[in-house]
Coordinates of C-alpha atoms and ligand atoms in Angstrom, one line a residue:
X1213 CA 13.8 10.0 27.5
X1214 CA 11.7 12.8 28.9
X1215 CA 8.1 12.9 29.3
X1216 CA 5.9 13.6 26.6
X1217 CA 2.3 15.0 27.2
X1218 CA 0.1 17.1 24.7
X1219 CA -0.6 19.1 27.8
X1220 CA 3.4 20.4 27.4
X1221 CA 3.0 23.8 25.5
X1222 CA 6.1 22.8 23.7
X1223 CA 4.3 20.2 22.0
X1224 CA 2.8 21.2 18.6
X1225 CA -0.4 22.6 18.0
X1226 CA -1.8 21.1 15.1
X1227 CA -4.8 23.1 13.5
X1228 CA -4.5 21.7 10.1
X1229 CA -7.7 21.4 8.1
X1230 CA -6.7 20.5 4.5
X1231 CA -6.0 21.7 1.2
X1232 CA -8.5 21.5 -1.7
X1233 CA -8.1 24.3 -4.3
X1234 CA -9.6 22.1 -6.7
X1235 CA -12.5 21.3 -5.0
X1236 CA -11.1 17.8 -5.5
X1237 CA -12.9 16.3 -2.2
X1238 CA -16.0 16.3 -5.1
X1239 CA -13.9 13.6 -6.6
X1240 CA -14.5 11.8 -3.8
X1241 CA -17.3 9.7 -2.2
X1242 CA -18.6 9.9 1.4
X1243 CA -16.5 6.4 2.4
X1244 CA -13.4 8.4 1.6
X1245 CA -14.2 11.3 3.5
X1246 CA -15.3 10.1 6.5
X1247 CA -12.2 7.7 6.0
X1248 CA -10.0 10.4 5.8
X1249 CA -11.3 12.6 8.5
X1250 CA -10.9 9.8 11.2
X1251 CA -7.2 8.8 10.1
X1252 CA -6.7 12.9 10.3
X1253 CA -8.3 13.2 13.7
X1254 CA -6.0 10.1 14.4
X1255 CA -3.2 11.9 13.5
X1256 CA -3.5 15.1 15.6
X1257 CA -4.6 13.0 18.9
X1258 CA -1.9 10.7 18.2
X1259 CA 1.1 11.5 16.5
X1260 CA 1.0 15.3 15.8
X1261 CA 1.9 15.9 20.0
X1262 CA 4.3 14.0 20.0
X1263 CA 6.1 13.3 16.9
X1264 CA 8.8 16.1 17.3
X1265 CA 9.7 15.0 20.6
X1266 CA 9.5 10.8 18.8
X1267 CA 11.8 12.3 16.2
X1268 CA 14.3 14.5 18.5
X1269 CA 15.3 11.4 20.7
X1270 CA 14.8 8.9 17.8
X1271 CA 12.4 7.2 19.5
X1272 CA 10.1 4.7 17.4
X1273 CA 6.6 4.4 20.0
X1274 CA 6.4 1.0 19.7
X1275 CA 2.5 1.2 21.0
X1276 CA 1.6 3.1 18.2
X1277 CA 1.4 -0.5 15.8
X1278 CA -1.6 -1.4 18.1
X1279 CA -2.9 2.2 17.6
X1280 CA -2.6 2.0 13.6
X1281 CA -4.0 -1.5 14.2
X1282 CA -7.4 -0.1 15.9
X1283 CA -8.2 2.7 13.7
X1284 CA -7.9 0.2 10.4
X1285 CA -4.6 2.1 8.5
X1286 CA -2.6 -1.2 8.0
X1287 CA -3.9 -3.2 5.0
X1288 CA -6.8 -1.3 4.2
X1289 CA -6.9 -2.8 0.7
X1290 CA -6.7 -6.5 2.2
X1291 CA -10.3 -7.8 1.9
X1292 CA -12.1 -8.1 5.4
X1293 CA -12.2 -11.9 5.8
X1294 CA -8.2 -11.2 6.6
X1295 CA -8.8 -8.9 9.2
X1296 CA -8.0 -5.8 6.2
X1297 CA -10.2 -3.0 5.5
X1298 CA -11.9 -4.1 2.0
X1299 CA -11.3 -0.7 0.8
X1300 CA -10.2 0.5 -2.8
X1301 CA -6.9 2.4 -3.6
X1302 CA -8.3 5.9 -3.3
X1303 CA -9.0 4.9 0.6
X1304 CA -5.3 3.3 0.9
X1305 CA -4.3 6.4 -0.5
X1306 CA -5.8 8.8 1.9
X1307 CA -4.9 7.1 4.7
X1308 CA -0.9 6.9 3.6
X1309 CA -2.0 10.7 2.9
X1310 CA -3.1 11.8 6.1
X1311 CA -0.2 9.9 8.2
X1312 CA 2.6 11.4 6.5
X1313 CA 1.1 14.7 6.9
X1314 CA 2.1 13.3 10.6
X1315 CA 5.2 12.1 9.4
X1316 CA 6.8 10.2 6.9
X1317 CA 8.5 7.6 9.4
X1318 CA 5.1 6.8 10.7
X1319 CA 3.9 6.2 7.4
X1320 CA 6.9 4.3 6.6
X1321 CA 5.6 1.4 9.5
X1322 CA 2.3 1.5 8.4
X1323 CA 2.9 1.4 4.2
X1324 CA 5.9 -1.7 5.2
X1325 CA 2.9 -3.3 6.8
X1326 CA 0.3 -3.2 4.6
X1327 CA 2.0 -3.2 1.1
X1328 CA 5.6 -5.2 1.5
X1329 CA 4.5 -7.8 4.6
X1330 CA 0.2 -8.3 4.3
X1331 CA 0.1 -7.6 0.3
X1332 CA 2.7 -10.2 -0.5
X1333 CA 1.4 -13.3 2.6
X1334 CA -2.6 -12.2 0.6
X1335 CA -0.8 -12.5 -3.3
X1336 CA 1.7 -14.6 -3.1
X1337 CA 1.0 -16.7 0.9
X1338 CA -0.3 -20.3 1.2
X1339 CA -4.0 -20.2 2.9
X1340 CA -2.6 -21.6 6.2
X1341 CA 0.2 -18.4 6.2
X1342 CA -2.5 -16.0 5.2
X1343 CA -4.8 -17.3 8.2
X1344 CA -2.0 -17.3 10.5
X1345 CA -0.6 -13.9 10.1
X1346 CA -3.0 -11.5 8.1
X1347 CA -5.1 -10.6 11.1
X1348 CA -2.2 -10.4 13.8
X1349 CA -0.5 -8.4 11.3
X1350 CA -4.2 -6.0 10.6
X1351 CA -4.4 -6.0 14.0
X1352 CA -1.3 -4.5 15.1
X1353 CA -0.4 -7.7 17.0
X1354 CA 2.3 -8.5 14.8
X1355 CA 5.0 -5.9 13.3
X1356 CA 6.4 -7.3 10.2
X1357 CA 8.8 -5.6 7.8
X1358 CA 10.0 -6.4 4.6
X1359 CA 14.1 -7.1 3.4
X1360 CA 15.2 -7.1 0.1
X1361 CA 18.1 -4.7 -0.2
X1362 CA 21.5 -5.6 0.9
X1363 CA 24.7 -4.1 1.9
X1364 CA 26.1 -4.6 -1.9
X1365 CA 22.7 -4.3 -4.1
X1366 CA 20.2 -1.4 -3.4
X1367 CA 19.1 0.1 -7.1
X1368 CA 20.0 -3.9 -8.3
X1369 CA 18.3 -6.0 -5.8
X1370 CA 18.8 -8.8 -8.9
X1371 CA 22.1 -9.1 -7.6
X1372 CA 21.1 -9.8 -4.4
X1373 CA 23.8 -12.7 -2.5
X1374 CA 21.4 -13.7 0.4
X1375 CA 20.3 -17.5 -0.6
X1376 CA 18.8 -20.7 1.1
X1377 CA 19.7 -24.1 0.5
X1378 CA 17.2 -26.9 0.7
X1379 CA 17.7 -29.5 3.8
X1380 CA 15.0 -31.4 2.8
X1381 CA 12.9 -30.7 5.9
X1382 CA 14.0 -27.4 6.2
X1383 CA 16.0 -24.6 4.3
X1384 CA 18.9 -22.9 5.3
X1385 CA 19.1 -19.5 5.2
X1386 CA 22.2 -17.3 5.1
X1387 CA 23.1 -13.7 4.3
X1388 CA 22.0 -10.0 5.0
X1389 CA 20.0 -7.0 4.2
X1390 CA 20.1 -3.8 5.1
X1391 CA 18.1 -0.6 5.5
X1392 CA 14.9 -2.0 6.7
X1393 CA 12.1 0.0 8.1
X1394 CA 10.7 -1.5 11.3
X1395 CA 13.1 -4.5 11.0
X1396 CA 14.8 -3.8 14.7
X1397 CA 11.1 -4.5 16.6
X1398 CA 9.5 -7.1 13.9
X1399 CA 8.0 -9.8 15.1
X1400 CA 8.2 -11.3 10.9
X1401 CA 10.7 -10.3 7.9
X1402 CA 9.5 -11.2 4.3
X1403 CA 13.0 -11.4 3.2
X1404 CA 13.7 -12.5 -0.6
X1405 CA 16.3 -14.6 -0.9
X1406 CA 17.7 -16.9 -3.7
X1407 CA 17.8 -20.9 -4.2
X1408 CA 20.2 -23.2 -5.5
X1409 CA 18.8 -21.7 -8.7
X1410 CA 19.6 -18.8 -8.4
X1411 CA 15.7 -18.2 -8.4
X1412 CA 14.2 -15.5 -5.7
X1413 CA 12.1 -16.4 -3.3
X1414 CA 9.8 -14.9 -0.3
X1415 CA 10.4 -16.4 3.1
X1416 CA 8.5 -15.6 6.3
X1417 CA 11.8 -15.4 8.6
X1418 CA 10.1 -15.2 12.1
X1419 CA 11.8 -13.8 15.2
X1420 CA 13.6 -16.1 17.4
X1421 CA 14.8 -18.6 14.9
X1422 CA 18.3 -19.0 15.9
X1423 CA 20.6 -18.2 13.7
X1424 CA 18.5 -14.3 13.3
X1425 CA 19.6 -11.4 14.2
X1426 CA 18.2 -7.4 13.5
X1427 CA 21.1 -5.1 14.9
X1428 CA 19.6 -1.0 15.1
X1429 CA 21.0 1.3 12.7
X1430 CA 21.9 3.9 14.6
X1431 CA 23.0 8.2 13.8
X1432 CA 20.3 8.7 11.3
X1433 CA 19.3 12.5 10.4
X1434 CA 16.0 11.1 8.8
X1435 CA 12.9 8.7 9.5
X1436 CA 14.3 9.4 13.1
X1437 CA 11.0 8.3 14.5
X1438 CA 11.0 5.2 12.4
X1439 CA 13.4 2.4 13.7
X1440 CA 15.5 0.8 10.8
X1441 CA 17.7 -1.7 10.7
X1442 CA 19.9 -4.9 9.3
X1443 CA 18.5 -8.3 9.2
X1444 CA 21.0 -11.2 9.6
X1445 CA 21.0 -14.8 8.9
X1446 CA 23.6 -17.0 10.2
X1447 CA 22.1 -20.8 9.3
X1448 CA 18.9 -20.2 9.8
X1449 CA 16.4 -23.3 9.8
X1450 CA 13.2 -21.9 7.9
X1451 CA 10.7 -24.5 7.8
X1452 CA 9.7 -25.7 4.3
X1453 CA 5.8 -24.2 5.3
X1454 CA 7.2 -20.7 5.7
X1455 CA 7.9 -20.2 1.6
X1456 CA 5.3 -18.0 0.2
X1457 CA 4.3 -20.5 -2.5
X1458 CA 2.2 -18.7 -5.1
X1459 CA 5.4 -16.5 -7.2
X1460 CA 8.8 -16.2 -7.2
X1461 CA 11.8 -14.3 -9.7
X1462 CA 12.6 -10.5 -8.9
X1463 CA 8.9 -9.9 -10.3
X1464 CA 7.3 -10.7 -7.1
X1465 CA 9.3 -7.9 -4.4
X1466 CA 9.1 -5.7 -7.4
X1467 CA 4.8 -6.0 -7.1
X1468 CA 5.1 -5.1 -4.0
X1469 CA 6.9 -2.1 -4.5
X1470 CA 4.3 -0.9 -7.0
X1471 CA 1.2 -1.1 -4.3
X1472 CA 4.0 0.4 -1.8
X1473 CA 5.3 3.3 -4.6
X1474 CA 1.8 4.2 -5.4
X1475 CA 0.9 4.5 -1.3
X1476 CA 4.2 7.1 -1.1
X1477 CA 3.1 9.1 -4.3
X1478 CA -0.1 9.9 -2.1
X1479 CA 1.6 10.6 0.9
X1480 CA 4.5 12.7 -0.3
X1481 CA 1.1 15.0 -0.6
X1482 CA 0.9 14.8 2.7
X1483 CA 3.8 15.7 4.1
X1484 CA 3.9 18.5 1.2
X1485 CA 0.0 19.9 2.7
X1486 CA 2.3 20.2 6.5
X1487 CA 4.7 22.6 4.9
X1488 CA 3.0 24.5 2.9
X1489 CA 0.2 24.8 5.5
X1490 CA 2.6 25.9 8.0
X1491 CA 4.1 28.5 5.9
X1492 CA 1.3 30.3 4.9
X1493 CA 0.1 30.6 8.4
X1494 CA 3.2 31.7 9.3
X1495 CA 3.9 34.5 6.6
X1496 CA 0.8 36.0 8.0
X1497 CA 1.5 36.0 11.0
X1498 CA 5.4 37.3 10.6
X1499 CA 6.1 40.7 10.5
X1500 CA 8.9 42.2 9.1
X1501 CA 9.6 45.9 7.8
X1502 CA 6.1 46.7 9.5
X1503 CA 4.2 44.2 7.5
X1504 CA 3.7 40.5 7.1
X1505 CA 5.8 38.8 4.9
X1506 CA 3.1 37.7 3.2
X1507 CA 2.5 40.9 2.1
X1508 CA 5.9 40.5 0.2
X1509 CA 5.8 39.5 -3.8
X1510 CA 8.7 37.3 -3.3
X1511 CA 6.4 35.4 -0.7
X1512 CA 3.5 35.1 -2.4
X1513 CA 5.5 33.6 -5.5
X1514 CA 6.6 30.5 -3.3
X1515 CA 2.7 29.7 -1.4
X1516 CA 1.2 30.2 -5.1
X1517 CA 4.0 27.4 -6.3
X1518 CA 3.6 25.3 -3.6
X1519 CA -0.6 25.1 -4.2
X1520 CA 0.2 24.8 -7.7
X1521 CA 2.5 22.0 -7.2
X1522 CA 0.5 19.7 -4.7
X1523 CA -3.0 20.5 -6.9
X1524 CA -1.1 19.0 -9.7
X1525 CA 0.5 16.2 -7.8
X1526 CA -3.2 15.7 -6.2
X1527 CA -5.1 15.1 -9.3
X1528 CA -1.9 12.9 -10.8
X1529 CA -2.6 10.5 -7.7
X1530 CA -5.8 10.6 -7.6
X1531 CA -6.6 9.5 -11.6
X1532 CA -3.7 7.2 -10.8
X1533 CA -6.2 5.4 -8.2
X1534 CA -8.7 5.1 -10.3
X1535 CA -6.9 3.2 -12.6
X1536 CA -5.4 0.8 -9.6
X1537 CA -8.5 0.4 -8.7
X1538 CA -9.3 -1.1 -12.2
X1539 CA -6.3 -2.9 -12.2
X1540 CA -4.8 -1.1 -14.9
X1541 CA -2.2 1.0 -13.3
X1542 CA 1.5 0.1 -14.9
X1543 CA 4.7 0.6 -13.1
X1544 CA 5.9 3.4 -15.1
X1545 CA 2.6 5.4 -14.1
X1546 CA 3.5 4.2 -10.6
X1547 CA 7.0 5.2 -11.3
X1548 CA 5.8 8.8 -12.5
X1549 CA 3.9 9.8 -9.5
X1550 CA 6.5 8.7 -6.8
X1551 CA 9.3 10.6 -8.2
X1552 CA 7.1 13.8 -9.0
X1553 CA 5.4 13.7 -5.9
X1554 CA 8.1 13.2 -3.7
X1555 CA 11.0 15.9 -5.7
X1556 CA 7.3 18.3 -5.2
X1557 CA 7.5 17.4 -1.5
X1558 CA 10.9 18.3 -1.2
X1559 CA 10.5 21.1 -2.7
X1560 CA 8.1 22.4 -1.1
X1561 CA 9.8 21.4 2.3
X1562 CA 12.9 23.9 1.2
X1563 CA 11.0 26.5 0.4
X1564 CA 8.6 26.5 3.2
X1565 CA 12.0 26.5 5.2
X1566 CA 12.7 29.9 3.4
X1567 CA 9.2 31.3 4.5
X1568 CA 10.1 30.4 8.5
X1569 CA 13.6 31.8 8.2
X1570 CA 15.4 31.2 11.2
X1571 CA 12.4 29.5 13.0
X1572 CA 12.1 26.7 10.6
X1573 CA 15.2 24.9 11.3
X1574 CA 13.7 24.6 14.9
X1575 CA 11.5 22.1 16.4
X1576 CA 8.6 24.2 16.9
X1577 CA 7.6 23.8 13.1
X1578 CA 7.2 20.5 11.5
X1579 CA 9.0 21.8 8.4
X1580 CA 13.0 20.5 8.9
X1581 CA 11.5 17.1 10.1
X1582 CA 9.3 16.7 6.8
X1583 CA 12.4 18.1 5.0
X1584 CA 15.0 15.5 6.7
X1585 CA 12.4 12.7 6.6
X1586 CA 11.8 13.4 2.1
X1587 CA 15.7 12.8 1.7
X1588 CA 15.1 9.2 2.8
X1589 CA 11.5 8.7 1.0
X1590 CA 13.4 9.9 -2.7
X1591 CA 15.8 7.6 -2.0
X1592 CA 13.9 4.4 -1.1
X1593 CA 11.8 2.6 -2.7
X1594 CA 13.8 3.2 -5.9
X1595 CA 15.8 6.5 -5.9
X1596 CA 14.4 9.0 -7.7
X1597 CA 16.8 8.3 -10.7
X1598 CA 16.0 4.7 -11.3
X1599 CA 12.2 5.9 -11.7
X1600 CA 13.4 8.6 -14.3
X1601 CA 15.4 5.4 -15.7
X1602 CA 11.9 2.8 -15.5
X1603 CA 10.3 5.7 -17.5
X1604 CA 13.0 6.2 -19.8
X1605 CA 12.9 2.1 -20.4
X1606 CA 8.8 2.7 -20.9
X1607 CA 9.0 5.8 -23.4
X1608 CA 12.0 4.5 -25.7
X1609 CA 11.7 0.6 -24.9
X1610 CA 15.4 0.7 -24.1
X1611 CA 16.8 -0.3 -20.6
X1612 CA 19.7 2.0 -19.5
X1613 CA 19.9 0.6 -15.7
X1614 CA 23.0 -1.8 -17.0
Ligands
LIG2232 P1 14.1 -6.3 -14.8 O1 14.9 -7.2 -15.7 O2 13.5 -5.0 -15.3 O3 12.9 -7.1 -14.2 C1 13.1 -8.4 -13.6 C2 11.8 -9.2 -13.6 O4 10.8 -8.5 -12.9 C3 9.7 -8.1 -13.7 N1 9.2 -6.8 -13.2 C4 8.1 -6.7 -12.5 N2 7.1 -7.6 -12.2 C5 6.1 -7.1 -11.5 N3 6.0 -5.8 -11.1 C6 6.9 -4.9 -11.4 N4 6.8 -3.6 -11.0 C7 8.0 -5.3 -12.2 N5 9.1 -4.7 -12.7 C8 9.8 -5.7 -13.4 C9 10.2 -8.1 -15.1 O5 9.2 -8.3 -16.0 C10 11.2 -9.3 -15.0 O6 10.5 -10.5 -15.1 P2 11.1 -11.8 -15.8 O7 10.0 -12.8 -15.7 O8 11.4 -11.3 -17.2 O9 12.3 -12.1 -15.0 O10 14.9 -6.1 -13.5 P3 16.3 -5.4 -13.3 O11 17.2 -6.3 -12.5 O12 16.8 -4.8 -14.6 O13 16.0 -4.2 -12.3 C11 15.0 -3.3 -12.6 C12 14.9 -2.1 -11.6 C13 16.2 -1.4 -11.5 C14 13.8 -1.2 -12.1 C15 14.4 -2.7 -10.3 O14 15.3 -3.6 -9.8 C16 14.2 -1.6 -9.2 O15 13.1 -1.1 -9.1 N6 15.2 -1.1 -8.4 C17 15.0 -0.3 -7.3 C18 15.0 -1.1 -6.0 C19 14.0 -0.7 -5.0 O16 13.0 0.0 -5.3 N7 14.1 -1.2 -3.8 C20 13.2 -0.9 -2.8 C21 13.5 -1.7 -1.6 S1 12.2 -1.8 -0.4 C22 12.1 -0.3 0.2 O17 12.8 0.6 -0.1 C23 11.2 -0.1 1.3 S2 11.2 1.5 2.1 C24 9.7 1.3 2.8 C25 9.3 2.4 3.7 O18 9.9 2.6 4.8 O19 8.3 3.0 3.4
LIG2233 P1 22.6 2.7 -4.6 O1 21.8 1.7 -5.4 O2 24.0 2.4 -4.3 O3 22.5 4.1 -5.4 C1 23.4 5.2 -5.1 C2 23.2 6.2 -6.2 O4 23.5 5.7 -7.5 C3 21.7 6.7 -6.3 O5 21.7 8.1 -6.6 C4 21.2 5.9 -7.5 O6 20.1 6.6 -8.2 C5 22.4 5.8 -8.4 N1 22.3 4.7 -9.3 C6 22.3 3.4 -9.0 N2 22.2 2.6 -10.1 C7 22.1 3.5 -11.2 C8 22.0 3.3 -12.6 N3 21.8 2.1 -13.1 N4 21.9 4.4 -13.3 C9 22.0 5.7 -12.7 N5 22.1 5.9 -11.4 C10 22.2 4.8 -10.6 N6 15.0 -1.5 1.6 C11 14.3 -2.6 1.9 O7 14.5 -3.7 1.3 N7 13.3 -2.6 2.9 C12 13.1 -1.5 3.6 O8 12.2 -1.5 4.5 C13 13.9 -0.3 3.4 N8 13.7 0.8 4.2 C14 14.6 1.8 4.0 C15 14.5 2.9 4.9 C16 15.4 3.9 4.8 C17 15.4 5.0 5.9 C18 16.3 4.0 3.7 C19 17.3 5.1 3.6 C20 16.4 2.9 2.8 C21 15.5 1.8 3.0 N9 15.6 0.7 2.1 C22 14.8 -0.4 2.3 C23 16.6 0.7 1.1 C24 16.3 1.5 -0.2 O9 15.3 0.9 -0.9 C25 17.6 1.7 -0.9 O10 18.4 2.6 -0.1 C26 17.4 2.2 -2.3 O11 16.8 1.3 -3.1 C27 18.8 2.6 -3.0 O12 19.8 1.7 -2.8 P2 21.2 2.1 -2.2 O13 21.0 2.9 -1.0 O14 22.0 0.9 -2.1 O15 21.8 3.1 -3.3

C-alpha cells in the first residue's frame, strides 16, 4: 500500500473540538473529561491521519491494538486488578464516543475487545482464564474477538448449529461463524457453541489449535478499516479448562451484547458529531450564488436537525449510563438507544452528504466513510428491526420475533 504520513496534505485535517449545546459536559465530572480529552487527542494523532487512507485500501493497522492498549480504551469498565481501567459506564461511553468519531471500524476492535472478549472471561471466566488473558487482552497484547452468528442464524443466534462434544479430556468442536470483527488477526475467539444438550456455551478457542481456521472476508463497502471474518472449526480439541464456567443458555452472549449495544448507542454520537461538524464548517465556507450556503434556509434546516437530533440522542445516553452504572439499565432501554442513535447517525450522515454536494462522496471529508461504516453498525449487533421488535416484546409483553 502506499505510504501514509500526517505530513501528506492529503491527509485529513482534523480540527474538531466538540459539540455541547446543552452544556451537557456540566453533567459530567472532571475524570470524564480529562478522560475524554485524551481518547480525543488520541484520536486525531492516531487515527484521524490516517484512517481515510486505512479505509481506501482496506487496511486494518494491526499496531493500533497496542496503541488502544496504552492509552486504556479496551476494558475500561474491567476493574484494575485485571489490567482494566476501573471506570464507570459514562467513561466507557466516552471513550466508544470519541473513537467512532474516528471511525466506527476502530471502534468496532476496541468495543469486541472490551465488551464481547474481556466482559464475558471477567462475568462468566474461571479465575485462572481471567488471570491468564485479561491483562494481555487490556494491554493490547492479545486481540480477541467474539463469534456467535453463523452462516444460517444472524437475528436467531438460538438456532445456532456449531456444537462440541465431550471427549472426556477434551471437547470437540465443530462448525462455523460468520461476520466477525477482528476475527482474521485474533489471537482468542469467545465462540458460543452448543453441547450434547443442546445447551450454549462460551469457549476460549485459541489460535493455532488445529483444526481452526479464520479465512478474511473480503469486497466489503463498510468497516473497511476493520478486518472481519469467518471462524472455522474442523475437530477442534478445546481443552476442558478453556469453558467459561460461570453461565451458559443464549442469556450469557445476549449480556454481552447489552454492555456492547449500550457502548454503540454512545458512539453512533460520535460518528454523528464528525458529520455534522464537517458540514457546518463546510456550508460556511461554500459559496454558491455569491453567498455561503449556509446562508440558505434549506441549509440551516438540516445543521439545526442534526444538533437537535445528537442533543437528544446525547442526554438519552447519558441518563442511560447512569442507570448502568446502578445496575439498573434493562435491555429494552439498551435496545432503545442503539437503534435511535444509530438511524440518528445515519441520518445525519445523508444529510451532511447533501450539505458537501459533490465533495462529500470524496475522500477528503470523513462523511461517506461514517455513512458506509453506519450501514454495518444498524445492522449488527441486532438490526435495527429486532430492537424495534425487543421493544415491542417489552411494551405489549408479546414476542413477535417467531
Ligand atoms: P429469548 O427467548 O428472548 O431469550 C433467550 C434467553 O436469553 C435471555 N435473555 C437475556 N439474558 C441476558 N441478557 C439479555 N439481554 C437477554 N435477552 C434475553 C432470556 O431471558 C432467555 O433466558 P432463558 O433462561 O429463559 O432461556 O431469545 P430468542 O431466541 O427469542 O431471541 C431473542 C432475540 C431475537 C432478541 C435475540 O436473539 C437477539 O438479540 N438477536 C439479535 C442477534 C444479535 O444481536 N447478534 C449480535 C452478534 S455479535 C455482533 O454483532 C458484534 S458486532 C461488534 C462490532 O464490530 O462492534
Ligand atoms: P438476518 O438475521 O438474516 O436478517 C436479515 C433481515 O431480516 C434484517 O433486516 C432483519 O431485521 C430481518 N429479520 C430477521 N428476523 C426477523 C424477524 N423475526 N422479524 C422481522 N424482521 C426480521 N456477529 C458476531 O457474532 N460477531 C461479530 O464480531 C460480528 N461482527 C460483524 C461485523 C460486520 C461488519 C457485520 C455486517 C456483521 C457482524 N456480525 C457479527 C453479525 C451481525 O450481528 C449480524 O449480521 C446481525 O445480527 C444480523 O444477522 P444477519 O446478517 O444474518 O441478518
Amino acid at each position: 500500500m502506499s505510504s501514509i504520513s500526517p505530513n501528506n496534505p492529503s491527509h485529513r485535517q482534523d480540527p474538531f473540538e466538540g459539540v455541547d449545546f446543552y452544556a451537557l459536559d456540566e453533567l459530567l465530572d472532571e475524570e470524564h473529561l480529562l478522560i475524554r480529552q485524551s481518547i480525543r487527542d488520541f484520536v486525531k494523532k492516531e487515527i484521524s491521519p490516517y484512517i481515510e487512507e486505512w479505509a481506501q485500501n482496506c487496511h486494518f493497522p494491526e499496531d493500533i491494538v497496542k496503541k488502544f492498549g496504552s492509552v486504556g480504551a479496551f476494558g475500561s469498565q474491567i476493574p484494575e486488578q485485571y489490567g482494566g481501567g476501573g471506570l464507570d459506564y459514562i467513561a466507557y461511553g466516552l471513550i466508544m464516543q470519541e473513537i467512532e468519531r474516528g471511525d466506527s471500524g476502530m471502534r468496532s476492535t476496541v468495543s469486541v475487545q472490551g465488551s464481547l472478549v474481556m466482559y464475558p472471561i471477567f462475568a462468566f471466566g474461571s479465575e485462572e482464564q481471567k488471570q491468564k488473558f485479561l491483562p494481555k487482552l487490556a494491554s493490547g497484547e492479545l486481540l480477541g474477538c467474539f463469534g456467535l452468528t453463523e452462516p444460517d442464524h444472524g437475528s436467531n443466534p438460538g438456532g445456532m448449529k456449531t456444537h462440541f462434544k465431550d471427549m472426556g479430556d477434551h471437547f470437540l468442536l465443530n462448525g462455523a461463524k460468520m461476520w466477525i470483527s477482528n476475527s482474521p488477526k485474533a489471537d482468542i475467539a469467545i465462540v458460543w457453541a452448543k453441547d450434547e444438550s443442546d445447551r450454549i456455551h462460551g469457549l476460549i478457542v485459541e489460535r493455532g489449535m488445529e483444526g481452526f481456521s479464520t479465512p478474511e472476508t473480503h469486497n466489503k463497502w463498510s468497516l473497511r478499516a476493520s478486518s472481519t471474518g469467518e471462524l472455522v472449526f474442523d475437530n477442534v480439541k478445546v481443552p476442558k479448562s478453556n469453558l467459561l464456567p460461570g453461565k451458559s443458555g443464549l442469556g450469557a452472549p445476549l449480556k454481552c451484547l447489552d454492555s456492547a449495544r449500550y457502548g454503540i448507542a454512545w458512539g453512533a454520537i460520535g460518528a454523528a458529531m464528525d458529520c455534522y461538524d464537517a458540514a457546518r464548517r463546510y456550508a460556511n465556507e461554500r459559496i454558491q450564488f455569491d453567498k455561503p450556503i449556509a446562508s440558505f434556509q434549506l441549509v440551516q434546516k438540516k445543521l439545526a436537525e442534526m444538533l437537535t437530533e445528537i442533543t437528544k440522542a446525547q442526554l438519552l445516553v447519558w441518563r442511560l449510563g447512569k442507570l448502568k452504572n446502578e445496575g439498573k439499565a434493562t435491555t429494552a432501554q439498551i435496545s432503545l438507544a442503539k437503534r435511535n442513535n444509530v438511524a440518528m447517525a445515519l441520518e445525519i450522515a445523508r444529510e451532511a452528504r447533501q450539505i458537501h454536494g459533490g465533495m462529500g462522496i470524496t475522500g477528503e471529508y470523513p462523511i461517506m466513510r461514517h455513512m458506509m461504516n453506519l450501514e454495518s453498525v444498524i445492522t449488527y449487533e441486532g438490526t435495527h428491526d429486532i430492537h424495534l421488535l425487543i421493544l415491542g416484546q417489552e411494551i405489549t409483553g408479546i414476542q413477535a420475533f417467531k
